Amino acid sequence: MHLVPTHSGLEVMSLSAKEEVYASAEVAHSAASCTPHLAQGHGEVVTLAPLSMCVLLLNQVCIVDEDNNVVGKADRAVMDYCPGMLDPMTGGVVQFGEPMDLSAAREAEEEMGVKGVELRYLSTFYYGDERSRVWGGLFDCTFDGPLVLQEEEVAEVLEMSADEIVKRRDEFTPDGIFAFEKYLKLLEAEAEAGF
């Protein structure tokens, strides 16, 4: 069984090797914000499932500027997950068949215009609450170029210190602040190890 993004949601399908479907960026991106349909066979819908029942594969990228400020964002109020909340990370849903690192680079460029920099893979994490369950890939990068915002998703850019983000944690998306705090712990461990 495969979880396949479609225009009508995420469908669970039994696919042969010849029938493997690789979703386009548009379909996979929209699938993250819709009510998935749990289906059997080839599109026979058996039930609707809230997004909270699905485990999504996400990437989270912490973008830091040369002054060591985190370049976060305020999400648009039209987003299905935590509309209008702040997010210390850039990222999104990994497309079916897409490598995590390429997905992270794609999302950083789509949402913030970040390109031409190396993304550093740090860790994988699991996060779950009543709204969502995700396996996330955690990345970071340093970027000082011009930002180009994805108007459909990003309302504004925030440049904040790590301390300010932690103090204002309740204003941030739950999965974003979870990933950010994991990021800070990894940086602390690197510093203690002399990296």
Tab-separated table of C-alpha atoms in Angstrom:
chain	number	residue	atom	x	y	z
A	1	MET	CA	0.000	0.000	0.000
A	2	HIS	CA	1.227	3.484	-0.847
A	3	LEU	CA	0.103	6.916	0.339
A	4	VAL	CA	-0.274	8.795	-2.944
A	5	PRO	CA	-0.994	12.539	-3.214
A	6	THR	CA	-3.812	13.267	-5.655
A	7	HIS	CA	-5.808	16.383	-6.483
A	8	SER	CA	-8.590	15.134	-4.198
A	9	GLY	CA	-6.332	14.323	-1.260
A	10	LEU	CA	-3.991	11.575	-0.136
A	11	GLU	CA	-5.148	8.151	-1.239
A	12	VAL	CA	-3.961	4.808	0.053
A	13	MET	CA	-3.609	2.616	-3.019
A	14	SER	CA	-2.268	-0.781	-3.871
A	15	LEU	CA	0.077	-0.129	-6.798
A	16	SER	CA	2.136	-2.478	-8.908
A	17	ALA	CA	5.648	-1.416	-9.873
A	18	LYS	CA	4.365	-0.323	-13.297
A	19	GLU	CA	1.682	1.807	-11.655
A	20	GLU	CA	3.968	3.718	-9.263
A	21	VAL	CA	2.936	7.353	-9.374
A	22	TYR	CA	5.269	10.242	-8.725
A	23	ALA	CA	3.191	13.295	-7.866
A	24	SER	CA	3.949	16.694	-9.320
A	25	ALA	CA	5.002	19.510	-6.991
A	26	GLU	CA	1.586	21.117	-7.385
A	27	VAL	CA	-0.301	17.977	-6.397
A	28	ALA	CA	1.969	17.069	-3.482
A	29	HIS	CA	1.916	20.618	-2.168
A	30	SER	CA	-1.880	20.810	-2.294
A	31	ALA	CA	-2.204	17.371	-0.724
A	32	ALA	CA	-0.700	18.678	2.500
A	33	SER	CA	-3.612	21.054	2.953
A	34	CYS	CA	-6.595	18.867	2.124
A	35	THR	CA	-8.669	16.199	3.822
A	36	PRO	CA	-7.177	12.884	2.735
A	37	HIS	CA	-9.382	10.121	1.435
A	38	LEU	CA	-8.512	6.622	2.571
A	39	ALA	CA	-9.101	4.445	-0.455
A	40	GLN	CA	-8.610	0.860	-1.433
A	41	GLY	CA	-7.911	-0.533	-4.861
A	42	HIS	CA	-7.722	2.112	-7.536
A	43	GLY	CA	-9.561	5.116	-6.204
A	44	GLU	CA	-12.541	3.448	-4.534
A	45	VAL	CA	-12.992	5.762	-1.561
A	46	VAL	CA	-13.931	3.887	1.588
A	47	THR	CA	-13.710	6.679	4.143
A	48	LEU	CA	-12.513	10.215	4.766
A	49	ALA	CA	-9.644	10.733	7.168
A	50	PRO	CA	-8.585	13.942	8.865
A	51	LEU	CA	-5.036	15.062	8.255
A	52	SER	CA	-4.286	14.242	11.905
A	53	MET	CA	-4.630	10.514	11.091
A	54	CYS	CA	-1.900	10.631	8.447
A	55	VAL	CA	1.808	10.613	9.145
A	56	LEU	CA	3.426	13.092	6.763
A	57	LEU	CA	7.047	13.250	5.700
A	58	LEU	CA	8.237	16.844	6.042
A	59	ASN	CA	11.440	18.793	5.811
A	60	GLN	CA	12.299	21.702	8.106
A	61	VAL	CA	15.071	24.170	7.231
A	62	CYS	CA	16.460	26.686	9.713
A	63	ILE	CA	17.760	29.675	7.753
A	64	VAL	CA	20.299	31.814	9.626
A	65	ASP	CA	21.716	35.148	8.415
A	66	GLU	CA	25.301	36.381	8.872
A	67	ASP	CA	24.290	38.148	12.121
A	68	ASN	CA	23.150	34.758	13.488
A	69	ASN	CA	19.480	35.767	13.390
A	70	VAL	CA	16.959	33.127	12.430
A	71	VAL	CA	15.032	34.021	9.286
A	72	GLY	CA	11.553	32.762	10.111
A	73	LYS	CA	8.179	33.609	8.640
A	74	ALA	CA	4.593	34.434	9.401
A	75	ASP	CA	2.308	32.011	7.588
A	76	ARG	CA	-0.735	33.238	5.699
A	77	ALA	CA	-4.100	33.027	7.434
A	78	VAL	CA	-5.349	30.816	4.576
A	79	MET	CA	-3.081	27.907	5.515
A	80	ASP	CA	-4.919	24.805	6.756
A	81	TYR	CA	-2.346	23.965	9.432
A	82	CYS	CA	-2.005	26.667	12.101
A	83	PRO	CA	-3.165	29.581	9.925
A	84	GLY	CA	-1.536	32.913	10.695
A	85	MET	CA	0.981	31.511	13.178
A	86	LEU	CA	4.695	32.198	13.124
A	87	ASP	CA	7.152	29.546	11.979
A	88	PRO	CA	10.869	29.557	12.794
A	89	MET	CA	11.495	27.049	10.006
A	90	THR	CA	10.927	26.898	6.276
A	91	GLY	CA	9.804	23.619	4.817
A	92	GLY	CA	7.003	21.430	3.657
A	93	VAL	CA	5.766	18.065	2.490
A	94	VAL	CA	8.196	15.730	0.758
A	95	GLN	CA	6.814	14.606	-2.595
A	96	PHE	CA	6.289	10.915	-3.259
A	97	GLY	CA	9.620	9.527	-4.467
A	98	GLU	CA	11.512	12.765	-3.739
A	99	PRO	CA	14.766	12.631	-1.723
A	100	MET	CA	14.565	14.579	1.537
A	101	ASP	CA	17.526	16.865	0.745
A	102	LEU	CA	16.130	17.862	-2.658
A	103	SER	CA	12.737	18.476	-1.069
A	104	ALA	CA	14.304	20.747	1.561
A	105	ALA	CA	16.160	22.732	-1.113
A	106	ARG	CA	12.975	23.012	-3.196
A	107	GLU	CA	10.905	24.268	-0.253
A	108	ALA	CA	13.561	26.805	0.832
A	109	GLU	CA	13.643	28.213	-2.690
A	110	GLU	CA	9.846	28.153	-3.173
A	111	GLU	CA	8.941	29.763	0.157
A	112	MET	CA	11.827	32.180	0.716
A	113	GLY	CA	13.875	32.376	-2.494
A	114	VAL	CA	16.864	30.728	-0.802
A	115	LYS	CA	19.077	29.121	-3.441
A	116	GLY	CA	22.731	28.646	-4.242
A	117	VAL	CA	23.640	27.656	-0.673
A	118	GLU	CA	24.443	24.291	0.823
A	119	LEU	CA	21.805	22.861	3.134
A	120	ARG	CA	23.314	20.884	5.989
A	121	TYR	CA	21.406	17.776	7.077
A	122	LEU	CA	21.273	17.545	10.876
A	123	SER	CA	18.775	14.932	11.981
A	124	THR	CA	15.440	13.224	11.552
A	125	PHE	CA	12.688	13.686	14.128
A	126	TYR	CA	9.161	12.562	14.913
A	127	TYR	CA	6.499	15.001	16.080
A	128	GLY	CA	2.880	14.279	16.864
A	129	ASP	CA	-0.069	16.079	18.424
A	130	GLU	CA	-3.856	16.173	17.989
A	131	ARG	CA	-3.495	18.072	14.677
A	132	SER	CA	-0.673	16.273	12.911
A	133	ARG	CA	1.923	13.534	12.967
A	134	VAL	CA	5.118	13.985	11.009
A	135	TRP	CA	8.506	12.494	10.376
A	136	GLY	CA	10.740	15.441	9.692
A	137	GLY	CA	14.152	15.962	8.216
A	138	LEU	CA	16.027	18.812	9.898
A	139	PHE	CA	18.402	21.029	7.890
A	140	ASP	CA	20.082	24.406	8.267
A	141	CYS	CA	21.882	26.919	6.093
A	142	THR	CA	23.351	30.410	6.191
A	143	PHE	CA	21.863	32.832	3.673
A	144	ASP	CA	22.345	36.565	3.218
A	145	GLY	CA	20.934	37.042	-0.254
A	146	PRO	CA	17.652	38.684	-1.199
A	147	LEU	CA	14.536	36.857	-0.058
A	148	VAL	CA	11.714	36.227	-2.509
A	149	LEU	CA	8.582	35.196	-0.622
A	150	GLN	CA	5.973	32.743	-1.839
A	151	GLU	CA	2.985	35.069	-1.555
A	152	GLU	CA	0.425	32.255	-1.297
A	153	GLU	CA	1.980	30.946	1.934
A	154	VAL	CA	4.304	33.528	3.491
A	155	ALA	CA	2.896	36.796	4.861
A	156	GLU	CA	6.175	38.274	6.107
A	157	VAL	CA	9.758	37.524	7.082
A	158	LEU	CA	10.909	37.576	10.695
A	159	GLU	CA	14.529	37.999	11.746
A	160	MET	CA	14.777	36.999	15.384
A	161	SER	CA	17.365	35.708	17.801
A	162	ALA	CA	17.052	32.139	18.993
A	163	ASP	CA	16.344	33.414	22.526
A	164	GLU	CA	13.466	35.582	21.289
A	165	ILE	CA	11.911	32.651	19.431
A	166	VAL	CA	12.089	30.439	22.524
A	167	LYS	CA	10.561	33.193	24.704
A	168	ARG	CA	7.694	33.608	22.227
A	169	ARG	CA	7.286	29.858	21.579
A	170	ASP	CA	3.465	29.934	21.953
A	171	GLU	CA	3.207	32.173	18.868
A	172	PHE	CA	4.894	29.553	16.671
A	173	THR	CA	3.509	26.450	14.972
A	174	PRO	CA	3.820	23.452	17.310
A	175	ASP	CA	5.838	21.323	14.879
A	176	GLY	CA	8.018	24.299	13.925
A	177	ILE	CA	8.949	25.171	17.514
A	178	PHE	CA	9.539	21.477	18.269
A	179	ALA	CA	11.938	21.226	15.311
A	180	PHE	CA	13.597	24.521	16.266
A	181	GLU	CA	14.225	23.424	19.860
A	182	LYS	CA	15.687	20.154	18.546
A	183	TYR	CA	17.887	22.271	16.259
A	184	LEU	CA	19.137	24.309	19.245
A	185	LYS	CA	19.968	21.115	21.183
A	186	LEU	CA	21.939	19.794	18.209
A	187	LEU	CA	23.902	23.064	17.977
A	188	GLU	CA	24.628	22.895	21.705
A	189	ALA	CA	25.870	19.307	21.372
A	190	GLU	CA	28.086	20.320	18.432
A	191	ALA	CA	29.561	23.192	20.457
A	192	GLU	CA	30.258	20.908	23.430
A	193	ALA	CA	31.961	18.417	21.116
A	194	GLY	CA	34.123	21.179	19.657
A	195	PHE	CA	32.620	21.293	16.157
